[in-house]
Each structure stands twice: as structure tokens, then as C-alpha cells.
mmCIF file with all atom_site columns, C-alpha atoms in Angstrom:
data_model
loop_
_atom_site.group_PDB
_atom_site.id
_atom_site.type_symbol
_atom_site.label_atom_id
_atom_site.label_alt_id
_atom_site.label_comp_id
_atom_site.label_asym_id
_atom_site.label_entity_id
_atom_site.label_seq_id
_atom_site.pdbx_PDB_ins_code
_atom_site.Cartn_x
_atom_site.Cartn_y
_atom_site.Cartn_z
_atom_site.occupancy
_atom_site.B_iso_or_equiv
_atom_site.pdbx_formal_charge
_atom_site.auth_seq_id
_atom_site.auth_comp_id
_atom_site.auth_asym_id
_atom_site.auth_atom_id
_atom_site.pdbx_PDB_model_num
ATOM 1   C CA . MET M 1 1   ? 5.563   119.013 9.761   1.00 73.00 ? 8   MET M CA 1
ATOM 2   C CA . ALA M 1 2   ? 7.215   118.980 6.351   1.00 81.00 ? 9   ALA M CA 1
ATOM 3   C CA . GLN M 1 3   ? 7.436   121.718 3.730   1.00 84.00 ? 10  GLN M CA 1
ATOM 4   C CA . ALA M 1 4   ? 7.581   120.710 0.076   1.00 91.00 ? 11  ALA M CA 1
ATOM 5   C CA . THR M 1 5   ? 8.050   122.545 -3.202  1.00 94.00 ? 12  THR M CA 1
ATOM 6   C CA . LEU M 1 6   ? 6.588   120.694 -6.196  1.00 95.00 ? 13  LEU M CA 1
ATOM 7   C CA . THR M 1 7   ? 6.604   121.346 -9.909  1.00 96.00 ? 14  THR M CA 1
ATOM 8   C CA . ILE M 1 8   ? 3.366   120.085 -11.452 1.00 96.00 ? 15  ILE M CA 1
ATOM 9   C CA . THR M 1 9   ? 3.120   119.246 -15.149 1.00 96.00 ? 16  THR M CA 1
ATOM 10  C CA . LEU M 1 10  ? -0.454  120.039 -16.142 1.00 95.00 ? 17  LEU M CA 1
ATOM 11  C CA . PRO M 1 11  ? -2.338  117.626 -18.440 1.00 95.00 ? 18  PRO M CA 1
ATOM 12  C CA . GLU M 1 12  ? -2.544  118.613 -22.107 1.00 95.00 ? 19  GLU M CA 1
ATOM 13  C CA . GLN M 1 13  ? -6.343  118.593 -22.084 1.00 95.00 ? 20  GLN M CA 1
ATOM 14  C CA . VAL M 1 14  ? -6.537  121.350 -19.445 1.00 95.00 ? 21  VAL M CA 1
ATOM 15  C CA . TRP M 1 15  ? -7.108  124.870 -20.769 1.00 96.00 ? 22  TRP M CA 1
ATOM 16  C CA . ILE M 1 16  ? -4.414  126.601 -18.727 1.00 96.00 ? 23  ILE M CA 1
ATOM 17  C CA . GLN M 1 17  ? -1.834  124.106 -19.949 1.00 97.00 ? 24  GLN M CA 1
ATOM 18  C CA . GLN M 1 18  ? -2.838  124.794 -23.530 1.00 97.00 ? 25  GLN M CA 1
ATOM 19  C CA . VAL M 1 19  ? -2.768  128.578 -23.188 1.00 97.00 ? 26  VAL M CA 1
ATOM 20  C CA . SER M 1 20  ? 0.423   128.767 -21.103 1.00 97.00 ? 27  SER M CA 1
ATOM 21  C CA . THR M 1 21  ? 2.179   126.416 -23.545 1.00 97.00 ? 28  THR M CA 1
ATOM 22  C CA . ALA M 1 22  ? 1.006   128.442 -26.538 1.00 97.00 ? 29  ALA M CA 1
ATOM 23  C CA . TYR M 1 23  ? 2.490   131.548 -24.870 1.00 97.00 ? 30  TYR M CA 1
ATOM 24  C CA . PRO M 1 24  ? 5.572   130.151 -23.095 1.00 95.00 ? 31  PRO M CA 1
ATOM 25  C CA . GLU M 1 25  ? 6.951   133.589 -22.213 1.00 96.00 ? 32  GLU M CA 1
ATOM 26  C CA . ALA M 1 26  ? 3.764   134.473 -20.315 1.00 97.00 ? 33  ALA M CA 1
ATOM 27  C CA . THR M 1 27  ? 3.270   134.098 -16.572 1.00 97.00 ? 34  THR M CA 1
ATOM 28  C CA . PHE M 1 28  ? 0.026   133.089 -14.868 1.00 97.00 ? 35  PHE M CA 1
ATOM 29  C CA . ARG M 1 29  ? 0.045   134.035 -11.180 1.00 97.00 ? 36  ARG M CA 1
ATOM 30  C CA . VAL M 1 30  ? -2.820  132.571 -9.146  1.00 97.00 ? 37  VAL M CA 1
ATOM 31  C CA . LEU M 1 31  ? -3.616  135.116 -6.439  1.00 97.00 ? 38  LEU M CA 1
ATOM 32  C CA . ALA M 1 32  ? -6.681  133.438 -4.906  1.00 97.00 ? 39  ALA M CA 1
ATOM 33  C CA . ALA M 1 33  ? -8.614  130.248 -5.576  1.00 96.00 ? 40  ALA M CA 1
ATOM 34  C CA . VAL M 1 34  ? -11.458 128.209 -4.128  1.00 95.00 ? 41  VAL M CA 1
ATOM 35  C CA . PRO M 1 35  ? -12.949 124.888 -5.270  1.00 93.00 ? 42  PRO M CA 1
ATOM 36  C CA . GLY M 1 36  ? -16.669 124.368 -5.760  1.00 91.00 ? 43  GLY M CA 1
ATOM 37  C CA . ASN M 1 37  ? -18.501 121.053 -6.040  1.00 90.00 ? 44  ASN M CA 1
ATOM 38  C CA . GLU M 1 38  ? -17.807 120.522 -9.733  1.00 92.00 ? 45  GLU M CA 1
ATOM 39  C CA . SER M 1 39  ? -15.874 123.656 -10.683 1.00 96.00 ? 46  SER M CA 1
ATOM 40  C CA . GLY M 1 40  ? -13.385 126.114 -9.266  1.00 96.00 ? 47  GLY M CA 1
ATOM 41  C CA . PHE M 1 41  ? -13.001 129.875 -9.025  1.00 97.00 ? 48  PHE M CA 1
ATOM 42  C CA . ALA M 1 42  ? -9.742  131.796 -9.213  1.00 97.00 ? 49  ALA M CA 1
ATOM 43  C CA . LEU M 1 43  ? -8.237  135.244 -9.437  1.00 97.00 ? 50  LEU M CA 1
ATOM 44  C CA . VAL M 1 44  ? -5.226  135.184 -11.774 1.00 98.00 ? 51  VAL M CA 1
ATOM 45  C CA . ARG M 1 45  ? -2.804  137.841 -12.944 1.00 97.00 ? 52  ARG M CA 1
ATOM 46  C CA . LEU M 1 46  ? -1.546  137.392 -16.523 1.00 97.00 ? 53  LEU M CA 1
ATOM 47  C CA . ALA M 1 47  ? 1.705   138.964 -17.673 1.00 97.00 ? 54  ALA M CA 1
ATOM 48  C CA . GLY M 1 48  ? 3.252   138.814 -21.136 1.00 96.00 ? 55  GLY M CA 1
ATOM 49  C CA . SER M 1 49  ? 3.456   140.368 -24.552 1.00 94.00 ? 56  SER M CA 1
ATOM 50  C CA . ALA M 1 50  ? 0.155   138.900 -25.823 1.00 95.00 ? 57  ALA M CA 1
ATOM 51  C CA . VAL M 1 51  ? -2.307  139.524 -22.998 1.00 96.00 ? 58  VAL M CA 1
ATOM 52  C CA . PRO M 1 52  ? -5.302  140.407 -25.245 1.00 94.00 ? 59  PRO M CA 1
ATOM 53  C CA . GLU M 1 53  ? -4.829  137.224 -27.305 1.00 95.00 ? 60  GLU M CA 1
ATOM 54  C CA . MET M 1 54  ? -4.534  135.096 -24.154 1.00 96.00 ? 61  MET M CA 1
ATOM 55  C CA . ILE M 1 55  ? -7.743  136.541 -22.734 1.00 96.00 ? 62  ILE M CA 1
ATOM 56  C CA . ASP M 1 56  ? -9.561  135.806 -25.998 1.00 96.00 ? 63  ASP M CA 1
ATOM 57  C CA . GLU M 1 57  ? -8.389  132.166 -25.948 1.00 96.00 ? 64  GLU M CA 1
ATOM 58  C CA . ILE M 1 58  ? -9.328  131.739 -22.286 1.00 97.00 ? 65  ILE M CA 1
ATOM 59  C CA . GLU M 1 59  ? -12.770 133.234 -22.836 1.00 96.00 ? 66  GLU M CA 1
ATOM 60  C CA . ALA M 1 60  ? -13.405 130.962 -25.832 1.00 96.00 ? 67  ALA M CA 1
ATOM 61  C CA . HIS M 1 61  ? -12.306 127.740 -24.109 1.00 97.00 ? 68  HIS M CA 1
ATOM 62  C CA . PRO M 1 62  ? -15.190 125.390 -23.192 1.00 97.00 ? 69  PRO M CA 1
ATOM 63  C CA . GLN M 1 63  ? -13.650 124.610 -19.795 1.00 97.00 ? 70  GLN M CA 1
ATOM 64  C CA . VAL M 1 64  ? -13.981 128.265 -18.752 1.00 97.00 ? 71  VAL M CA 1
ATOM 65  C CA . LEU M 1 65  ? -17.577 128.897 -17.763 1.00 97.00 ? 72  LEU M CA 1
ATOM 66  C CA . GLU M 1 66  ? -17.262 132.569 -16.879 1.00 96.00 ? 73  GLU M CA 1
ATOM 67  C CA . ILE M 1 67  ? -14.559 135.211 -17.019 1.00 97.00 ? 74  ILE M CA 1
ATOM 68  C CA . THR M 1 68  ? -14.377 138.794 -15.788 1.00 97.00 ? 75  THR M CA 1
ATOM 69  C CA . VAL M 1 69  ? -11.463 141.081 -16.562 1.00 97.00 ? 76  VAL M CA 1
ATOM 70  C CA . VAL M 1 70  ? -10.783 142.957 -13.341 1.00 96.00 ? 77  VAL M CA 1
ATOM 71  C CA . GLN M 1 71  ? -7.820  144.984 -14.557 1.00 94.00 ? 78  GLN M CA 1
ATOM 72  C CA . ARG M 1 72  ? -6.109  145.205 -17.922 1.00 93.00 ? 79  ARG M CA 1
ATOM 73  C CA . SER M 1 73  ? -3.148  146.921 -19.551 1.00 90.00 ? 80  SER M CA 1
ATOM 74  C CA . GLU M 1 74  ? -1.042  146.206 -22.608 1.00 86.00 ? 81  GLU M CA 1
ATOM 75  C CA . ARG M 1 75  ? 1.187   143.614 -20.911 1.00 94.00 ? 82  ARG M CA 1
ATOM 76  C CA . GLU M 1 76  ? -0.772  142.638 -17.807 1.00 97.00 ? 83  GLU M CA 1
ATOM 77  C CA . ALA M 1 77  ? -4.301  141.734 -16.755 1.00 97.00 ? 84  ALA M CA 1
ATOM 78  C CA . THR M 1 78  ? -6.094  140.366 -13.707 1.00 98.00 ? 85  THR M CA 1
ATOM 79  C CA . ILE M 1 79  ? -8.983  138.020 -14.413 1.00 98.00 ? 86  ILE M CA 1
ATOM 80  C CA . HIS M 1 80  ? -11.589 136.250 -12.296 1.00 98.00 ? 87  HIS M CA 1
ATOM 81  C CA . PHE M 1 81  ? -13.020 133.065 -13.761 1.00 97.00 ? 88  PHE M CA 1
ATOM 82  C CA . GLU M 1 82  ? -14.853 129.824 -13.129 1.00 97.00 ? 89  GLU M CA 1
ATOM 83  C CA . THR M 1 83  ? -13.481 126.634 -14.654 1.00 97.00 ? 90  THR M CA 1
ATOM 84  C CA . THR M 1 84  ? -14.588 123.020 -14.805 1.00 95.00 ? 91  THR M CA 1
ATOM 85  C CA . ALA M 1 85  ? -11.005 121.737 -14.571 1.00 90.00 ? 92  ALA M CA 1
ATOM 86  C CA . PRO M 1 86  ? -9.411  123.051 -11.345 1.00 94.00 ? 93  PRO M CA 1
ATOM 87  C CA . LEU M 1 87  ? -7.358  119.883 -10.886 1.00 94.00 ? 94  LEU M CA 1
ATOM 88  C CA . LEU M 1 88  ? -4.908  121.380 -8.407  1.00 94.00 ? 95  LEU M CA 1
ATOM 89  C CA . LEU M 1 89  ? -7.776  122.678 -6.271  1.00 95.00 ? 96  LEU M CA 1
ATOM 90  C CA . PHE M 1 90  ? -9.499  119.293 -6.312  1.00 94.00 ? 97  PHE M CA 1
ATOM 91  C CA . SER M 1 91  ? -6.231  117.552 -5.356  1.00 95.00 ? 98  SER M CA 1
ATOM 92  C CA . SER M 1 92  ? -5.754  119.993 -2.502  1.00 95.00 ? 99  SER M CA 1
ATOM 93  C CA . ARG M 1 93  ? -9.312  119.570 -1.263  1.00 94.00 ? 100 ARG M CA 1
ATOM 94  C CA . GLU M 1 94  ? -9.299  115.770 -1.367  1.00 94.00 ? 101 GLU M CA 1
ATOM 95  C CA . SER M 1 95  ? -5.938  115.481 0.397   1.00 94.00 ? 102 SER M CA 1
ATOM 96  C CA . GLY M 1 96  ? -6.632  118.136 3.023   1.00 93.00 ? 103 GLY M CA 1
ATOM 97  C CA . ILE M 1 97  ? -3.428  119.999 2.123   1.00 93.00 ? 104 ILE M CA 1
ATOM 98  C CA . PRO M 1 98  ? -3.868  123.711 1.329   1.00 93.00 ? 105 PRO M CA 1
ATOM 99  C CA . ILE M 1 99  ? -1.706  125.050 -1.494  1.00 95.00 ? 106 ILE M CA 1
ATOM 100 C CA . GLU M 1 100 ? 0.126   128.212 -0.523  1.00 94.00 ? 107 GLU M CA 1
ATOM 101 C CA . LEU M 1 101 ? -0.603  131.204 -2.717  1.00 94.00 ? 108 LEU M CA 1
ATOM 102 C CA . PRO M 1 102 ? 0.403   132.740 -5.003  1.00 95.00 ? 109 PRO M CA 1
ATOM 103 C CA . VAL M 1 103 ? 1.053   129.879 -7.441  1.00 96.00 ? 110 VAL M CA 1
ATOM 104 C CA . GLU M 1 104 ? 2.983   130.588 -10.622 1.00 96.00 ? 111 GLU M CA 1
ATOM 105 C CA . ILE M 1 105 ? 2.195   128.752 -13.860 1.00 97.00 ? 112 ILE M CA 1
ATOM 106 C CA . ARG M 1 106 ? 4.458   129.004 -16.872 1.00 97.00 ? 113 ARG M CA 1
ATOM 107 C CA . GLY M 1 107 ? 4.838   126.857 -19.970 1.00 97.00 ? 114 GLY M CA 1
ATOM 108 C CA . GLY M 1 108 ? 2.378   124.220 -18.788 1.00 96.00 ? 115 GLY M CA 1
ATOM 109 C CA . GLU M 1 109 ? 3.988   123.801 -15.356 1.00 97.00 ? 116 GLU M CA 1
ATOM 110 C CA . ALA M 1 110 ? 2.863   125.029 -11.950 1.00 97.00 ? 117 ALA M CA 1
ATOM 111 C CA . THR M 1 111 ? 5.179   125.523 -8.988  1.00 95.00 ? 118 THR M CA 1
ATOM 112 C CA . ILE M 1 112 ? 3.445   124.991 -5.643  1.00 96.00 ? 119 ILE M CA 1
ATOM 113 C CA . GLU M 1 113 ? 4.445   125.007 -1.998  1.00 94.00 ? 120 GLU M CA 1
ATOM 114 C CA . VAL M 1 114 ? 2.651   122.948 0.638   1.00 94.00 ? 121 VAL M CA 1
ATOM 115 C CA . THR M 1 115 ? 3.105   122.250 4.346   1.00 90.00 ? 122 THR M CA 1
ATOM 116 C CA . GLY M 1 116 ? 1.673   119.335 6.298   1.00 88.00 ? 123 GLY M CA 1
ATOM 117 C CA . SER M 1 117 ? 2.345   115.991 7.888   1.00 85.00 ? 124 SER M CA 1
ATOM 118 C CA . ARG M 1 118 ? 4.143   113.300 5.920   1.00 83.00 ? 125 ARG M CA 1
ATOM 119 C CA . GLU M 1 119 ? 0.885   111.366 5.748   1.00 89.00 ? 126 GLU M CA 1
ATOM 120 C CA . ARG M 1 120 ? -1.020  114.322 4.275   1.00 91.00 ? 127 ARG M CA 1
ATOM 121 C CA . LEU M 1 121 ? 1.738   115.009 1.764   1.00 91.00 ? 128 LEU M CA 1
ATOM 122 C CA . ALA M 1 122 ? 1.633   111.366 0.698   1.00 91.00 ? 129 ALA M CA 1
ATOM 123 C CA . GLU M 1 123 ? -2.136  111.702 0.219   1.00 94.00 ? 130 GLU M CA 1
ATOM 124 C CA . LEU M 1 124 ? -1.581  114.807 -1.899  1.00 95.00 ? 131 LEU M CA 1
ATOM 125 C CA . ALA M 1 125 ? 0.827   112.845 -4.100  1.00 93.00 ? 132 ALA M CA 1
ATOM 126 C CA . GLU M 1 126 ? -1.818  110.148 -4.586  1.00 94.00 ? 133 GLU M CA 1
ATOM 127 C CA . GLN M 1 127 ? -4.487  112.720 -5.439  1.00 95.00 ? 134 GLN M CA 1
ATOM 128 C CA . LEU M 1 128 ? -2.224  114.404 -7.980  1.00 95.00 ? 135 LEU M CA 1
ATOM 129 C CA . GLU M 1 129 ? -1.705  111.071 -9.696  1.00 93.00 ? 136 GLU M CA 1
ATOM 130 C CA . GLN M 1 130 ? -5.429  110.282 -9.652  1.00 93.00 ? 137 GLN M CA 1
ATOM 131 C CA . PHE M 1 131 ? -6.172  113.587 -11.374 1.00 93.00 ? 138 PHE M CA 1
ATOM 132 C CA . GLY M 1 132 ? -3.498  112.891 -13.998 1.00 92.00 ? 139 GLY M CA 1
ATOM 133 C CA . LEU M 1 133 ? -1.018  115.459 -12.706 1.00 95.00 ? 140 LEU M CA 1
ATOM 134 C CA . GLN M 1 134 ? 2.639   114.512 -13.019 1.00 94.00 ? 141 GLN M CA 1
ATOM 135 C CA . TYR M 1 135 ? 4.933   116.069 -10.454 1.00 94.00 ? 142 TYR M CA 1
ATOM 136 C CA . ARG M 1 136 ? 8.512   116.270 -9.361  1.00 93.00 ? 143 ARG M CA 1
ATOM 137 C CA . ILE M 1 137 ? 9.907   117.268 -5.999  1.00 90.00 ? 144 ILE M CA 1
ATOM 138 C CA . GLU M 1 138 ? 12.120  120.325 -5.932  1.00 90.00 ? 145 GLU M CA 1
ATOM 139 C CA . GLN M 1 139 ? 12.631  120.345 -2.173  1.00 85.00 ? 146 GLN M CA 1
ATOM 140 C CA . VAL M 1 140 ? 11.346  118.676 0.994   1.00 81.00 ? 147 VAL M CA 1
ATOM 141 C CA . GLN M 1 141 ? 12.404  119.822 4.439   1.00 76.00 ? 148 GLN M CA 1
ATOM 142 C CA . GLU M 1 142 ? 11.208  119.413 7.980   1.00 66.00 ? 149 GLU M CA 1
ATOM 143 C CA . HIS M 1 143 ? 9.717   122.572 9.437   1.00 58.00 ? 150 HIS M CA 1
ATOM 144 C CA . LEU M 1 144 ? 10.709  123.051 13.048  1.00 54.00 ? 151 LEU M CA 1
ATOM 145 C CA . HIS M 1 145 ? 9.686   125.908 15.286  1.00 54.00 ? 152 HIS M CA 1
ATOM 146 C CA . GLN M 1 146 ? 12.634  127.455 17.081  1.00 50.00 ? 153 GLN M CA 1
ATOM 147 C CA . SER M 1 147 ? 11.292  126.068 20.365  1.00 51.00 ? 154 SER M CA 1
ATOM 148 C CA . GLN M 1 148 ? 11.718  122.546 18.934  1.00 61.00 ? 155 GLN M CA 1
ATOM 149 C CA . LEU M 1 149 ? 15.241  123.245 17.736  1.00 75.00 ? 156 LEU M CA 1
ATOM 150 C CA . LEU M 1 150 ? 16.697  124.784 20.909  1.00 83.00 ? 157 LEU M CA 1
ATOM 151 C CA . SER M 1 151 ? 15.992  124.358 24.596  1.00 86.00 ? 158 SER M CA 1
ATOM 152 C CA . GLU M 1 152 ? 14.542  127.257 26.564  1.00 85.00 ? 159 GLU M CA 1
ATOM 153 C CA . ARG M 1 153 ? 17.944  127.940 28.147  1.00 90.00 ? 160 ARG M CA 1
ATOM 154 C CA . GLN M 1 154 ? 19.729  127.815 24.788  1.00 90.00 ? 161 GLN M CA 1
ATOM 155 C CA . LEU M 1 155 ? 17.213  130.267 23.326  1.00 88.00 ? 162 LEU M CA 1
ATOM 156 C CA . GLU M 1 156 ? 17.779  132.624 26.249  1.00 92.00 ? 163 GLU M CA 1
ATOM 157 C CA . VAL M 1 157 ? 21.581  132.538 25.866  1.00 94.00 ? 164 VAL M CA 1
ATOM 158 C CA . VAL M 1 158 ? 21.536  132.905 22.063  1.00 93.00 ? 165 VAL M CA 1
ATOM 159 C CA . ALA M 1 159 ? 19.051  135.788 22.237  1.00 93.00 ? 166 ALA M CA 1
ATOM 160 C CA . ALA M 1 160 ? 21.216  137.543 24.823  1.00 95.00 ? 167 ALA M CA 1
ATOM 161 C CA . ALA M 1 161 ? 24.315  136.974 22.688  1.00 95.00 ? 168 ALA M CA 1
ATOM 162 C CA . VAL M 1 162 ? 22.610  138.648 19.725  1.00 95.00 ? 169 VAL M CA 1
ATOM 163 C CA . ASP M 1 163 ? 21.278  141.530 21.807  1.00 95.00 ? 170 ASP M CA 1
ATOM 164 C CA . GLU M 1 164 ? 24.628  142.185 23.465  1.00 95.00 ? 171 GLU M CA 1
ATOM 165 C CA . GLY M 1 165 ? 26.542  142.134 20.173  1.00 95.00 ? 172 GLY M CA 1
ATOM 166 C CA . TYR M 1 166 ? 28.461  138.875 20.683  1.00 96.00 ? 173 TYR M CA 1
ATOM 167 C CA . TYR M 1 167 ? 27.876  137.928 17.034  1.00 94.00 ? 174 TYR M CA 1
ATOM 168 C CA . ASP M 1 168 ? 28.551  141.388 15.628  1.00 94.00 ? 175 ASP M CA 1
ATOM 169 C CA . THR M 1 169 ? 31.638  142.102 13.514  1.00 93.00 ? 176 THR M CA 1
ATOM 170 C CA . PRO M 1 170 ? 33.587  143.399 15.285  1.00 93.00 ? 177 PRO M CA 1
ATOM 171 C CA . ARG M 1 171 ? 32.210  141.984 18.506  1.00 93.00 ? 178 ARG M CA 1
ATOM 172 C CA . ARG M 1 172 ? 30.687  144.422 20.960  1.00 95.00 ? 179 ARG M CA 1
ATOM 173 C CA . CYS M 1 173 ? 30.590  141.846 23.741  1.00 95.00 ? 180 CYS M CA 1
ATOM 174 C CA . SER M 1 174 ? 33.114  139.194 24.820  1.00 95.00 ? 181 SER M CA 1
ATOM 175 C CA . LEU M 1 175 ? 32.235  135.741 26.109  1.00 95.00 ? 182 LEU M CA 1
ATOM 176 C CA . THR M 1 176 ? 33.251  136.846 29.604  1.00 95.00 ? 183 THR M CA 1
ATOM 177 C CA . GLU M 1 177 ? 31.002  139.900 29.386  1.00 96.00 ? 184 GLU M CA 1
ATOM 178 C CA . LEU M 1 178 ? 28.108  137.833 28.053  1.00 96.00 ? 185 LEU M CA 1
ATOM 179 C CA . ALA M 1 179 ? 28.446  135.317 30.894  1.00 95.00 ? 186 ALA M CA 1
ATOM 180 C CA . GLY M 1 180 ? 28.489  138.173 33.391  1.00 95.00 ? 187 GLY M CA 1
ATOM 181 C CA . HIS M 1 181 ? 25.380  139.691 31.824  1.00 94.00 ? 188 HIS M CA 1
ATOM 182 C CA . LEU M 1 182 ? 23.589  136.351 32.151  1.00 94.00 ? 189 LEU M CA 1
ATOM 183 C CA . GLY M 1 183 ? 24.946  135.668 35.634  1.00 95.00 ? 190 GLY M CA 1
ATOM 184 C CA . ILE M 1 184 ? 26.467  132.312 34.711  1.00 94.00 ? 191 ILE M CA 1
ATOM 185 C CA . ALA M 1 185 ? 29.956  130.839 34.571  1.00 94.00 ? 192 ALA M CA 1
ATOM 186 C CA . LYS M 1 186 ? 31.989  131.514 31.443  1.00 94.00 ? 193 LYS M CA 1
ATOM 187 C CA . SER M 1 187 ? 32.391  127.757 30.825  1.00 94.00 ? 194 SER M CA 1
ATOM 188 C CA . THR M 1 188 ? 28.628  127.235 31.110  1.00 94.00 ? 195 THR M CA 1
ATOM 189 C CA . CYS M 1 189 ? 27.967  130.102 28.725  1.00 95.00 ? 196 CYS M CA 1
ATOM 190 C CA . SER M 1 190 ? 30.483  128.734 26.220  1.00 95.00 ? 197 SER M CA 1
ATOM 191 C CA . GLU M 1 191 ? 29.080  125.185 26.318  1.00 94.00 ? 198 GLU M CA 1
ATOM 192 C CA . THR M 1 192 ? 25.470  126.378 26.010  1.00 94.00 ? 199 THR M CA 1
ATOM 193 C CA . LEU M 1 193 ? 26.328  128.562 23.026  1.00 95.00 ? 200 LEU M CA 1
ATOM 194 C CA . HIS M 1 194 ? 28.270  125.767 21.364  1.00 93.00 ? 201 HIS M CA 1
ATOM 195 C CA . ARG M 1 195 ? 25.396  123.289 21.684  1.00 91.00 ? 202 ARG M CA 1
ATOM 196 C CA . ALA M 1 196 ? 22.919  125.862 20.369  1.00 91.00 ? 203 ALA M CA 1
ATOM 197 C CA . GLU M 1 197 ? 25.195  126.785 17.473  1.00 92.00 ? 204 GLU M CA 1
ATOM 198 C CA . GLU M 1 198 ? 25.644  123.097 16.630  1.00 89.00 ? 205 GLU M CA 1
ATOM 199 C CA . ALA M 1 199 ? 21.879  122.567 16.436  1.00 86.00 ? 206 ALA M CA 1
ATOM 200 C CA . ILE M 1 200 ? 21.342  125.719 14.351  1.00 85.00 ? 207 ILE M CA 1
ATOM 201 C CA . VAL M 1 201 ? 24.166  125.018 11.893  1.00 87.00 ? 208 VAL M CA 1
ATOM 202 C CA . LYS M 1 202 ? 23.246  121.353 11.402  1.00 81.00 ? 209 LYS M CA 1
ATOM 203 C CA . HIS M 1 203 ? 19.601  122.266 10.821  1.00 73.00 ? 210 HIS M CA 1
ATOM 204 C CA . PHE M 1 204 ? 20.652  124.922 8.313   1.00 74.00 ? 211 PHE M CA 1
ATOM 205 C CA . VAL M 1 205 ? 22.925  122.525 6.412   1.00 76.00 ? 212 VAL M CA 1
ATOM 206 C CA . GLU M 1 206 ? 20.247  119.823 6.318   1.00 68.00 ? 213 GLU M CA 1
ATOM 207 C CA . ASP M 1 207 ? 17.990  122.304 4.494   1.00 59.00 ? 214 ASP M CA 1
ATOM 208 C CA . LEU M 1 208 ? 20.478  122.780 1.655   1.00 58.00 ? 215 LEU M CA 1
ATOM 209 C CA . PRO M 1 209 ? 19.270  120.458 -1.156  1.00 53.00 ? 216 PRO M CA 1
ATOM 210 C CA . ALA M 1 210 ? 22.543  120.592 -3.080  1.00 50.00 ? 217 ALA M CA 1
ATOM 211 C CA . LEU M 1 211 ? 24.306  118.702 -0.289  1.00 47.00 ? 218 LEU M CA 1
ATOM 212 C CA . HIS M 1 212 ? 22.120  115.598 -0.449  1.00 47.00 ? 219 HIS M CA 1
ATOM 213 C CA . ASP M 1 213 ? 22.086  112.801 -2.975  1.00 46.00 ? 220 ASP M CA 1
ATOM 214 C CA . ASP M 1 214 ? 18.427  112.022 -2.273  1.00 47.00 ? 221 ASP M CA 1
ATOM 215 C CA . ASP M 1 215 ? 17.314  115.413 -3.571  1.00 44.00 ? 222 ASP M CA 1
ATOM 216 C CA . GLU M 1 216 ? 17.164  114.130 -7.161  1.00 42.00 ? 223 GLU M CA 1
ATOM 217 C CA . MET M 1 217 ? 13.804  114.428 -8.880  1.00 38.00 ? 224 MET M CA 1
ATOM 218 C CA . ILE M 1 218 ? 12.103  111.151 -8.038  1.00 37.00 ? 225 ILE M CA 1
ATOM 219 C CA . GLU M 1 219 ? 8.649   109.695 -8.163  1.00 43.00 ? 226 GLU M CA 1
ATOM 220 C CA . ARG M 1 220 ? 6.718   109.312 -4.926  1.00 45.00 ? 227 ARG M CA 1
ATOM 221 C CA . PRO M 1 221 ? 9.221   110.902 -2.556  1.00 46.00 ? 228 PRO M CA 1
ATOM 222 C CA . LEU M 1 222 ? 6.439   112.020 -0.241  1.00 51.00 ? 229 LEU M CA 1
ATOM 223 C CA . ALA M 1 223 ? 5.221   108.571 0.720   1.00 45.00 ? 230 ALA M CA 1
ATOM 224 C CA . GLY M 1 224 ? 7.169   108.460 3.969   1.00 47.00 ? 231 GLY M CA 1
ATOM 225 C CA . ASP M 1 225 ? 10.662  108.444 5.341   1.00 45.00 ? 232 ASP M CA 1
#
């Protein structure tokens, strides 16, 4: 499974692009959303210095079929609406990749996080393009469960090392004491810890985008390895 963070540039003809661009300091936070057959429904929290004006523009836009103000204050409001242009929802539905919520939209751009197989992520990229959504990749990383990263024995030794205070500063448990607690030879304990630490550190470093040349913003980075 791969996890990806994408920045989506919304098309100019879409209402939320128009409103969020007209009020660049404002934030649109999508709290919940569901696609219909030809429209979509969402619960969005608006925040900014011109909330009443934004609500008026949203309500007047022809792509917004219905709007209900759930909560409202001077600088914040929560609205529920139906729109005919939920392009992100349609892309998600057609590709089979759920978009993790909340999604933040600001200045005509939406930042989304998705998790799925490489094949599904590639399909999402194709659907975004078909719906006229430009995107760039902020980060892609493989998502491994701890059981995939370490063996059962390595997990047992590392967990014991943490519990016994081997990694505390200052240490509350020496390597000799840890080996005795586990009932294994000191050399075996040391080698098992080293191999586990190697796997953990390498996996951590691989997830740091600044260390890789291929983390530049590129087109179609999701289409496979």
C-alpha cells in the first residue's frame, strides 16, 4: 500500500475555485462529503474575514443547488450544500480511492491524502486528469505495518527493550540485563536489536522526502514504480 499527498489545482469554472481565489486568505475545510449520481453533498467549515460575503457568493452560484448554514459567527461558518461540480468526489468514486478527510482548500488549491495500491493511485491520477484537475505530488511513501517491517522475534526484543528502559536517557537497563530478562545470549540480543534498528532507521529515512531527488513535483508519478 502507498500513501500519497497531492495538491490539486481546481479548474477555474468550478465555484469553489472562484470563491476561494476571490478570498485567498480564507480556508475551506471539507469535514464530510458524499457523491450522488450527478451531484455531490458536503459539510464545509469556512474561516476568514469575509464569511458573510463568501456565503452570499456560494448561495448565488448556479453550481450550488442548495445550501444550509449550520453554524455561523463573524469569522467562521459551517455549511451543508449540494453542488453539481464535485470533481474530487467523482474522481475518488471512479478510481475506487477514498479521499481522507478533512480536506483543506485555499486559494483555488486542495490538499488531499489518499492510501491505496499503486494501481488504484494510478487510476486516481487518470481520473483527475479526465475531470480537468491538475495535480502535483507532495509526497509518496510505502505504508508498512510494523509486522511487515520487523520479524516477530525482532518485535519482541524491541518491545522489551523499550519496556525495560534500554532506550531511555539515561538508560535504565543494560544490554546484559535486557538479554537476561529475555533469557537469551547477550550476543543474540545485540544482533537482533541491531537488525531491528537497521530496518527501522532505513524505513524512517526513506520516508524523508528532502533526501530524495525523485521527490520533485512531476507529472504522473503515481503510474507505477
